[in-house]
Amino acid sequence: MKLVGMISFAIIAMLTGLGIKGIASKNAVLAPDYYASFSSAAPLEQKYSQLGSYEVASADFPSENKAIQTYRFWYPAELEKTDKQYPVILVVNASGTPAAKYEAWFQRLASWGFVVVGNEDPQTGTGETTSLTLDYLLHLPEDHMLYGKLDTNKIGLVGFSQGGAGALAAATEYENGSAYKAIFTGSAAYPFLSENLGWHYDLTKVKIPYFMVAGTGTSDDRGVDDYEKEFGGVSPLAAMQESYQLLSDHCFKVLARAVGAEHGEIFARSDGYMTAWMLYQLMGDTEAAKVFAGEDAEILHNIHWQDVEKNQ
């Protein structure tokens, strides 16, 4: 079944214009301290939305792939002087939003001790360029400055909007997807919408801890009766709940929606808990785990989040 042309056109326009608030336009950039304006009464959300303790450096490397253009790495500056290995987070861009458009976001995440990897692909929904980027970092030559510095047993995957669909595709539709150890998506295009736009992923194949979020605003959830007959928003609650049920119960899974957030706002609204999820899953951080694990998890009591479901 295909959505009618007019609806499909509207969907594409929304995904392109709302990939991440304020950075889909050609010249827009994130302020270096964009996170400073975020405030939460939930102490762990507030903590992990801000800078970590690591000074951050970055490096770019050319790609022969025309969509990727450049492999981009942000990492703890101490990496250049130590033999320590660092966990990796691979980031899948939202529509029309190459990594160069939101460098401050990568820098903030890297300050928590991750090597954060991006590229310049503005259309990531198939997961292909994400898979190619993963291949690149898994097979660095011995003379590469990052050779031996990446803990390839601890690789996380993050994607927003179209990039959420692309992250799920990268994890489920490519052989090297087995390398990922945790996934987070922000307002990922829901399965029926993704199929209509040529972005296929199979939630039943997700075998790693998965944290999915979206906003309650109408751009994510239009409140339609049947989201397979009309556009339901980019990530409606009913579709998220169906996706949650398709996920294996053998892996930790969490669903939550940011109260009042529109599609383009979920990027900043989810920053703190996305960071906590990756610290928990990739580093075993016991404080970050308190956001999610157990009956007293912070996310269950945070008034800025609703519709929370989790299986641990």
mmCIF file of C-alpha atoms in Angstrom:
data_model
loop_
_atom_site.group_PDB
_atom_site.id
_atom_site.type_symbol
_atom_site.label_atom_id
_atom_site.label_comp_id
_atom_site.label_asym_id
_atom_site.label_seq_id
_atom_site.Cartn_x
_atom_site.Cartn_y
_atom_site.Cartn_z
ATOM 1 C CA MET A 1 0.000 0.000 0.000
ATOM 2 C CA LYS A 2 1.278 3.488 -0.897
ATOM 3 C CA LEU A 3 0.339 6.836 0.578
ATOM 4 C CA VAL A 4 -1.194 9.206 -1.926
ATOM 5 C CA GLY A 5 1.215 11.584 -3.627
ATOM 6 C CA MET A 6 0.090 14.721 -1.846
ATOM 7 C CA ILE A 7 0.531 13.155 1.585
ATOM 8 C CA SER A 8 3.920 11.751 0.634
ATOM 9 C CA PHE A 9 5.042 15.178 -0.546
ATOM 10 C CA ALA A 10 3.926 16.729 2.747
ATOM 11 C CA ILE A 11 5.773 14.083 4.718
ATOM 12 C CA ILE A 12 9.020 14.640 2.834
ATOM 13 C CA ALA A 13 8.714 18.402 3.294
ATOM 14 C CA MET A 14 8.198 17.954 7.036
ATOM 15 C CA LEU A 15 11.136 15.596 7.439
ATOM 16 C CA THR A 16 13.408 17.926 5.501
ATOM 17 C CA GLY A 17 12.316 21.059 7.314
ATOM 18 C CA LEU A 18 12.125 19.605 10.803
ATOM 19 C CA GLY A 19 15.094 17.271 10.874
ATOM 20 C CA ILE A 20 16.576 19.153 13.819
ATOM 21 C CA LYS A 21 15.236 22.500 14.916
ATOM 22 C CA GLY A 22 17.334 25.370 13.663
ATOM 23 C CA ILE A 23 19.900 23.407 11.663
ATOM 24 C CA ALA A 24 18.155 22.188 8.556
ATOM 25 C CA SER A 25 18.722 25.498 6.754
ATOM 26 C CA LYS A 26 21.884 26.000 4.726
ATOM 27 C CA ASN A 27 23.649 28.490 6.980
ATOM 28 C CA ALA A 28 22.293 27.668 10.433
ATOM 29 C CA VAL A 29 24.559 26.312 13.167
ATOM 30 C CA LEU A 30 24.197 25.310 16.798
ATOM 31 C CA ALA A 31 25.626 27.711 19.324
ATOM 32 C CA PRO A 32 28.697 26.229 21.033
ATOM 33 C CA ASP A 33 26.867 26.305 24.392
ATOM 34 C CA TYR A 34 23.400 25.370 23.077
ATOM 35 C CA TYR A 35 22.937 22.931 25.979
ATOM 36 C CA ALA A 36 23.298 25.696 28.584
ATOM 37 C CA SER A 37 19.708 26.831 28.021
ATOM 38 C CA PHE A 38 18.308 23.412 28.910
ATOM 39 C CA SER A 39 16.946 23.041 32.428
ATOM 40 C CA SER A 40 15.373 20.069 34.173
ATOM 41 C CA ALA A 41 14.329 19.536 37.780
ATOM 42 C CA ALA A 42 15.250 15.875 37.326
ATOM 43 C CA PRO A 43 18.868 15.827 38.564
ATOM 44 C CA LEU A 44 20.230 13.107 36.291
ATOM 45 C CA GLU A 45 18.572 14.515 33.183
ATOM 46 C CA GLN A 46 20.062 17.904 33.997
ATOM 47 C CA LYS A 47 23.514 16.453 34.673
ATOM 48 C CA TYR A 48 23.777 14.441 31.473
ATOM 49 C CA SER A 49 22.376 17.224 29.268
ATOM 50 C CA GLN A 50 25.453 19.337 30.002
ATOM 51 C CA LEU A 51 29.175 18.951 29.324
ATOM 52 C CA GLY A 52 31.122 15.975 30.598
ATOM 53 C CA SER A 53 34.605 16.178 32.088
ATOM 54 C CA TYR A 54 36.704 15.515 28.960
ATOM 55 C CA GLU A 55 38.352 18.151 26.793
ATOM 56 C CA VAL A 56 37.402 17.401 23.193
ATOM 57 C CA ALA A 57 39.388 17.347 19.943
ATOM 58 C CA SER A 58 38.265 16.448 16.419
ATOM 59 C CA ALA A 59 39.602 15.152 13.136
ATOM 60 C CA ASP A 60 38.211 14.737 9.608
ATOM 61 C CA PHE A 61 39.129 12.148 6.994
ATOM 62 C CA PRO A 62 38.048 12.138 3.324
ATOM 63 C CA SER A 63 35.732 9.522 1.858
ATOM 64 C CA GLU A 64 35.471 8.427 -1.753
ATOM 65 C CA ASN A 65 31.725 8.028 -1.267
ATOM 66 C CA LYS A 66 29.965 11.117 -2.642
ATOM 67 C CA ALA A 67 27.213 11.068 -0.024
ATOM 68 C CA ILE A 68 29.519 10.567 2.967
ATOM 69 C CA GLN A 69 32.119 13.114 1.708
ATOM 70 C CA THR A 70 33.974 13.175 5.039
ATOM 71 C CA TYR A 71 34.286 10.858 8.029
ATOM 72 C CA ARG A 72 34.179 13.094 11.095
ATOM 73 C CA PHE A 73 35.438 12.160 14.548
ATOM 74 C CA TRP A 74 35.094 13.971 17.879
ATOM 75 C CA TYR A 75 36.946 12.425 20.805
ATOM 76 C CA PRO A 76 38.515 13.056 24.240
ATOM 77 C CA ALA A 77 41.684 15.034 23.547
ATOM 78 C CA GLU A 78 43.676 12.744 25.838
ATOM 79 C CA LEU A 79 43.202 9.972 23.277
ATOM 80 C CA GLU A 80 46.128 11.378 21.295
ATOM 81 C CA LYS A 81 48.521 10.731 24.198
ATOM 82 C CA THR A 82 47.279 7.463 25.712
ATOM 83 C CA ASP A 83 46.895 3.812 24.764
ATOM 84 C CA LYS A 84 43.386 3.717 26.220
ATOM 85 C CA GLN A 85 40.482 2.581 24.051
ATOM 86 C CA TYR A 86 37.229 4.546 24.031
ATOM 87 C CA PRO A 87 33.636 3.475 23.336
ATOM 88 C CA VAL A 88 32.228 4.698 20.040
ATOM 89 C CA ILE A 89 28.906 6.285 19.070
ATOM 90 C CA LEU A 90 27.986 6.358 15.384
ATOM 91 C CA VAL A 91 25.474 9.089 14.516
ATOM 92 C CA VAL A 92 22.943 8.959 11.672
ATOM 93 C CA ASN A 93 21.962 12.387 10.333
ATOM 94 C CA ALA A 94 18.434 13.733 10.117
ATOM 95 C CA SER A 95 17.106 14.860 6.734
ATOM 96 C CA GLY A 96 19.217 17.569 5.121
ATOM 97 C CA THR A 97 21.445 17.770 8.190
ATOM 98 C CA PRO A 98 25.087 16.768 7.618
ATOM 99 C CA ALA A 99 27.328 16.586 10.659
ATOM 100 C CA ALA A 100 28.858 19.972 9.835
ATOM 101 C CA LYS A 101 25.514 21.567 10.727
ATOM 102 C CA TYR A 102 25.554 20.473 14.373
ATOM 103 C CA GLU A 103 29.146 20.116 15.468
ATOM 104 C CA ALA A 104 28.423 21.405 18.979
ATOM 105 C CA TRP A 105 26.185 18.400 19.569
ATOM 106 C CA PHE A 106 29.007 15.989 18.714
ATOM 107 C CA GLN A 107 31.443 17.927 20.878
ATOM 108 C CA ARG A 108 29.148 17.833 23.905
ATOM 109 C CA LEU A 109 28.577 14.086 23.590
ATOM 110 C CA ALA A 110 32.304 13.392 23.156
ATOM 111 C CA SER A 111 32.975 15.306 26.384
ATOM 112 C CA TRP A 112 31.456 12.334 28.226
ATOM 113 C CA GLY A 113 34.281 10.075 27.080
ATOM 114 C CA PHE A 114 33.028 8.773 23.738
ATOM 115 C CA VAL A 115 34.510 8.828 20.280
ATOM 116 C CA VAL A 116 31.559 10.204 18.310
ATOM 117 C CA VAL A 117 31.528 9.562 14.570
ATOM 118 C CA GLY A 118 29.513 11.329 11.879
ATOM 119 C CA ASN A 119 29.524 12.045 8.167
ATOM 120 C CA GLU A 120 28.034 14.542 5.727
ATOM 121 C CA ASP A 121 25.245 12.433 4.192
ATOM 122 C CA PRO A 122 21.997 14.487 4.146
ATOM 123 C CA GLN A 123 19.770 11.498 3.230
ATOM 124 C CA THR A 124 20.511 8.561 5.512
ATOM 125 C CA GLY A 125 17.274 6.557 5.623
ATOM 126 C CA THR A 126 18.504 3.387 3.920
ATOM 127 C CA GLY A 127 21.341 2.937 6.416
ATOM 128 C CA GLU A 128 23.852 2.391 3.613
ATOM 129 C CA THR A 129 26.239 5.230 4.422
ATOM 130 C CA THR A 130 26.031 4.382 8.112
ATOM 131 C CA SER A 131 27.101 0.823 7.298
ATOM 132 C CA LEU A 132 29.960 2.150 5.170
ATOM 133 C CA THR A 133 31.047 4.494 7.963
ATOM 134 C CA LEU A 134 31.032 1.585 10.386
ATOM 135 C CA ASP A 135 33.193 -0.430 7.978
ATOM 136 C CA TYR A 136 35.630 2.465 7.838
ATOM 137 C CA LEU A 137 36.118 2.684 11.593
ATOM 138 C CA LEU A 138 36.263 -1.108 11.983
ATOM 139 C CA HIS A 139 39.105 -1.357 9.468
ATOM 140 C CA LEU A 140 41.347 1.617 10.161
ATOM 141 C CA PRO A 141 44.852 1.208 8.735
ATOM 142 C CA GLU A 142 47.730 0.933 11.195
ATOM 143 C CA ASP A 143 49.002 4.405 10.308
ATOM 144 C CA HIS A 144 45.630 6.028 11.118
ATOM 145 C CA MET A 145 45.786 8.312 14.149
ATOM 146 C CA LEU A 146 42.811 6.508 15.697
ATOM 147 C CA TYR A 147 44.078 3.001 15.058
ATOM 148 C CA GLY A 148 43.865 0.944 18.248
ATOM 149 C CA LYS A 149 42.072 3.766 20.100
ATOM 150 C CA LEU A 150 38.479 2.642 19.430
ATOM 151 C CA ASP A 151 36.803 0.009 21.574
ATOM 152 C CA THR A 152 34.992 -1.790 18.760
ATOM 153 C CA ASN A 153 33.268 -4.043 21.275
ATOM 154 C CA LYS A 154 31.376 -0.999 22.568
ATOM 155 C CA ILE A 155 29.707 0.752 19.639
ATOM 156 C CA GLY A 156 26.439 2.640 20.039
ATOM 157 C CA LEU A 157 24.094 3.960 17.340
ATOM 158 C CA VAL A 158 22.099 7.225 17.465
ATOM 159 C CA GLY A 159 19.706 8.612 14.859
ATOM 160 C CA PHE A 160 17.067 11.333 14.625
ATOM 161 C CA SER A 161 14.031 11.553 12.299
ATOM 162 C CA GLN A 162 15.052 10.056 8.931
ATOM 163 C CA GLY A 163 18.268 9.169 10.714
ATOM 164 C CA GLY A 164 16.269 7.151 13.222
ATOM 165 C CA ALA A 165 14.976 5.004 10.381
ATOM 166 C CA GLY A 166 18.515 4.887 8.996
ATOM 167 C CA ALA A 167 19.905 3.771 12.353
ATOM 168 C CA LEU A 168 17.378 0.943 12.565
ATOM 169 C CA ALA A 169 18.161 -0.051 8.977
ATOM 170 C CA ALA A 170 21.890 -0.013 9.710
ATOM 171 C CA ALA A 171 21.343 -2.289 12.696
ATOM 172 C CA THR A 172 18.983 -4.756 10.992
ATOM 173 C CA GLU A 173 19.618 -4.766 7.250
ATOM 174 C CA TYR A 174 23.420 -4.952 6.977
ATOM 175 C CA GLU A 175 25.765 -7.747 7.964
ATOM 176 C CA ASN A 176 28.013 -5.478 10.018
ATOM 177 C CA GLY A 177 24.985 -4.323 12.040
ATOM 178 C CA SER A 178 25.886 -7.006 14.564
ATOM 179 C CA ALA A 179 28.712 -4.726 15.756
ATOM 180 C CA TYR A 180 26.315 -2.348 17.527
ATOM 181 C CA LYS A 181 25.736 -2.832 21.245
ATOM 182 C CA ALA A 182 23.013 -0.226 21.908
ATOM 183 C CA ILE A 183 20.693 2.038 19.927
ATOM 184 C CA PHE A 184 18.817 5.293 20.526
ATOM 185 C CA THR A 185 16.373 6.955 18.141
ATOM 186 C CA GLY A 186 14.722 10.353 18.424
ATOM 187 C CA SER A 187 11.428 10.729 16.561
ATOM 188 C CA ALA A 188 12.324 7.979 14.111
ATOM 189 C CA ALA A 189 10.062 7.837 11.060
ATOM 190 C CA TYR A 190 7.526 5.125 11.905
ATOM 191 C CA PRO A 191 7.689 1.844 9.945
ATOM 192 C CA PHE A 192 4.797 2.395 7.524
ATOM 193 C CA LEU A 193 5.976 5.916 6.750
ATOM 194 C CA SER A 194 9.543 4.699 6.304
ATOM 195 C CA GLU A 195 8.498 1.963 3.889
ATOM 196 C CA ASN A 196 6.681 4.524 1.751
ATOM 197 C CA LEU A 197 9.824 6.621 1.612
ATOM 198 C CA GLY A 198 12.083 3.689 0.755
ATOM 199 C CA TRP A 199 13.642 3.228 4.195
ATOM 200 C CA HIS A 200 13.205 -0.368 5.279
ATOM 201 C CA TYR A 201 14.005 -1.732 8.709
ATOM 202 C CA ASP A 202 12.870 -4.799 10.649
ATOM 203 C CA LEU A 203 12.252 -4.255 14.349
ATOM 204 C CA THR A 204 12.069 -7.977 15.033
ATOM 205 C CA LYS A 205 15.779 -8.145 14.186
ATOM 206 C CA VAL A 206 16.787 -5.639 16.874
ATOM 207 C CA LYS A 207 18.675 -7.677 19.467
ATOM 208 C CA ILE A 208 20.389 -4.902 21.445
ATOM 209 C CA PRO A 209 19.180 -2.474 24.132
ATOM 210 C CA TYR A 210 16.959 0.138 22.470
ATOM 211 C CA PHE A 211 15.711 3.493 23.782
ATOM 212 C CA MET A 212 13.129 5.179 21.534
ATOM 213 C CA VAL A 213 11.738 8.675 22.094
ATOM 214 C CA ALA A 214 9.506 11.178 20.332
ATOM 215 C CA GLY A 215 7.547 14.316 21.182
ATOM 216 C CA THR A 216 3.868 14.674 22.019
ATOM 217 C CA GLY A 217 3.466 17.598 19.617
ATOM 218 C CA THR A 218 1.400 17.275 16.437
ATOM 219 C CA SER A 219 4.397 17.126 14.119
ATOM 220 C CA ASP A 220 5.268 13.775 15.698
ATOM 221 C CA ASP A 221 1.711 12.648 16.458
ATOM 222 C CA ARG A 222 -1.305 14.059 14.619
ATOM 223 C CA GLY A 223 -3.727 11.837 16.516
ATOM 224 C CA VAL A 224 -5.193 10.188 13.418
ATOM 225 C CA ASP A 225 -7.335 7.056 13.694
ATOM 226 C CA ASP A 226 -5.332 5.013 11.200
ATOM 227 C CA TYR A 227 -1.739 6.048 10.502
ATOM 228 C CA GLU A 228 -1.562 3.629 7.572
ATOM 229 C CA LYS A 229 -4.349 5.477 5.744
ATOM 230 C CA GLU A 230 -3.249 9.035 6.456
ATOM 231 C CA PHE A 231 -0.101 10.697 7.658
ATOM 232 C CA GLY A 232 0.064 10.218 11.428
ATOM 233 C CA GLY A 233 2.966 12.551 12.114
ATOM 234 C CA VAL A 234 6.583 11.428 11.959
ATOM 235 C CA SER A 235 6.461 9.231 15.056
ATOM 236 C CA PRO A 236 2.941 8.759 16.499
ATOM 237 C CA LEU A 237 2.467 7.064 19.862
ATOM 238 C CA ALA A 238 0.378 4.188 18.511
ATOM 239 C CA ALA A 239 3.097 3.305 16.007
ATOM 240 C CA MET A 240 5.780 3.573 18.690
ATOM 241 C CA GLN A 241 3.815 1.240 20.947
ATOM 242 C CA GLU A 242 3.434 -1.244 18.114
ATOM 243 C CA SER A 243 7.172 -1.021 17.440
ATOM 244 C CA TYR A 244 7.898 -1.546 21.132
ATOM 245 C CA GLN A 245 5.853 -4.753 21.111
ATOM 246 C CA LEU A 246 7.769 -6.044 18.082
ATOM 247 C CA LEU A 247 11.075 -5.733 19.938
ATOM 248 C CA SER A 248 12.493 -8.759 21.693
ATOM 249 C CA ASP A 249 11.822 -8.973 25.423
ATOM 250 C CA HIS A 250 15.299 -10.440 25.833
ATOM 251 C CA CYS A 251 16.822 -6.969 25.447
ATOM 252 C CA PHE A 252 16.264 -3.890 27.587
ATOM 253 C CA LYS A 253 13.818 -1.643 25.747
ATOM 254 C CA VAL A 254 12.476 1.770 26.733
ATOM 255 C CA LEU A 255 9.830 3.990 25.127
ATOM 256 C CA ALA A 256 9.161 7.569 26.219
ATOM 257 C CA ARG A 257 7.726 10.824 24.856
ATOM 258 C CA ALA A 258 8.838 14.347 25.711
ATOM 259 C CA VAL A 259 5.846 16.363 26.895
ATOM 260 C CA GLY A 260 4.957 19.226 24.560
ATOM 261 C CA ALA A 261 7.932 18.680 22.251
ATOM 262 C CA GLU A 262 7.516 19.049 18.511
ATOM 263 C CA HIS A 263 9.485 16.948 16.056
ATOM 264 C CA GLY A 264 12.258 19.480 15.601
ATOM 265 C CA GLU A 265 12.658 19.986 19.343
ATOM 266 C CA ILE A 266 13.252 16.361 20.317
ATOM 267 C CA PHE A 267 16.928 16.714 19.467
ATOM 268 C CA ALA A 268 17.718 18.977 22.420
ATOM 269 C CA ARG A 269 14.937 17.644 24.651
ATOM 270 C CA SER A 270 16.350 14.116 24.567
ATOM 271 C CA ASP A 271 20.028 15.052 24.935
ATOM 272 C CA GLY A 272 20.371 14.241 28.623
ATOM 273 C CA TYR A 273 18.669 10.877 28.570
ATOM 274 C CA MET A 274 20.294 9.858 25.283
ATOM 275 C CA THR A 275 23.685 10.507 26.895
ATOM 276 C CA ALA A 276 22.694 8.604 30.029
ATOM 277 C CA TRP A 277 21.532 5.654 27.908
ATOM 278 C CA MET A 278 24.870 5.402 26.141
ATOM 279 C CA LEU A 279 26.866 5.828 29.363
ATOM 280 C CA TYR A 280 24.808 3.029 30.896
ATOM 281 C CA GLN A 281 24.935 0.647 27.949
ATOM 282 C CA LEU A 282 28.489 1.239 26.714
ATOM 283 C CA MET A 283 30.330 2.133 29.915
ATOM 284 C CA GLY A 284 28.262 0.379 32.570
ATOM 285 C CA ASP A 285 27.766 3.692 34.386
ATOM 286 C CA THR A 286 25.742 2.823 37.492
ATOM 287 C CA GLU A 287 24.528 6.379 38.101
ATOM 288 C CA ALA A 288 23.287 6.742 34.527
ATOM 289 C CA ALA A 289 21.516 3.392 34.944
ATOM 290 C CA LYS A 290 19.288 4.991 37.596
ATOM 291 C CA VAL A 291 17.536 6.940 34.833
ATOM 292 C CA PHE A 292 16.159 3.718 33.361
ATOM 293 C CA ALA A 293 16.520 0.646 35.553
ATOM 294 C CA GLY A 294 14.109 -0.525 38.226
ATOM 295 C CA GLU A 295 10.799 0.647 39.650
ATOM 296 C CA ASP A 296 12.275 3.930 40.887
ATOM 297 C CA ALA A 297 13.911 4.936 37.595
ATOM 298 C CA GLU A 298 14.127 8.716 37.207
ATOM 299 C CA ILE A 299 12.393 8.710 33.840
ATOM 300 C CA LEU A 300 9.257 7.267 35.488
ATOM 301 C CA HIS A 301 8.985 10.290 37.801
ATOM 302 C CA ASN A 302 10.080 13.067 35.441
ATOM 303 C CA ILE A 303 7.040 15.236 34.679
ATOM 304 C CA HIS A 304 8.559 16.223 31.336
ATOM 305 C CA TRP A 305 8.273 12.652 30.035
ATOM 306 C CA GLN A 306 5.167 10.530 29.555
ATOM 307 C CA ASP A 307 3.926 7.258 28.036
ATOM 308 C CA VAL A 308 6.997 5.521 29.442
ATOM 309 C CA GLU A 309 7.245 1.787 28.885
ATOM 310 C CA LYS A 310 10.202 -0.385 29.794
ATOM 311 C CA ASN A 311 10.837 -4.037 30.486
ATOM 312 C CA GLN A 312 13.502 -3.840 33.205
#
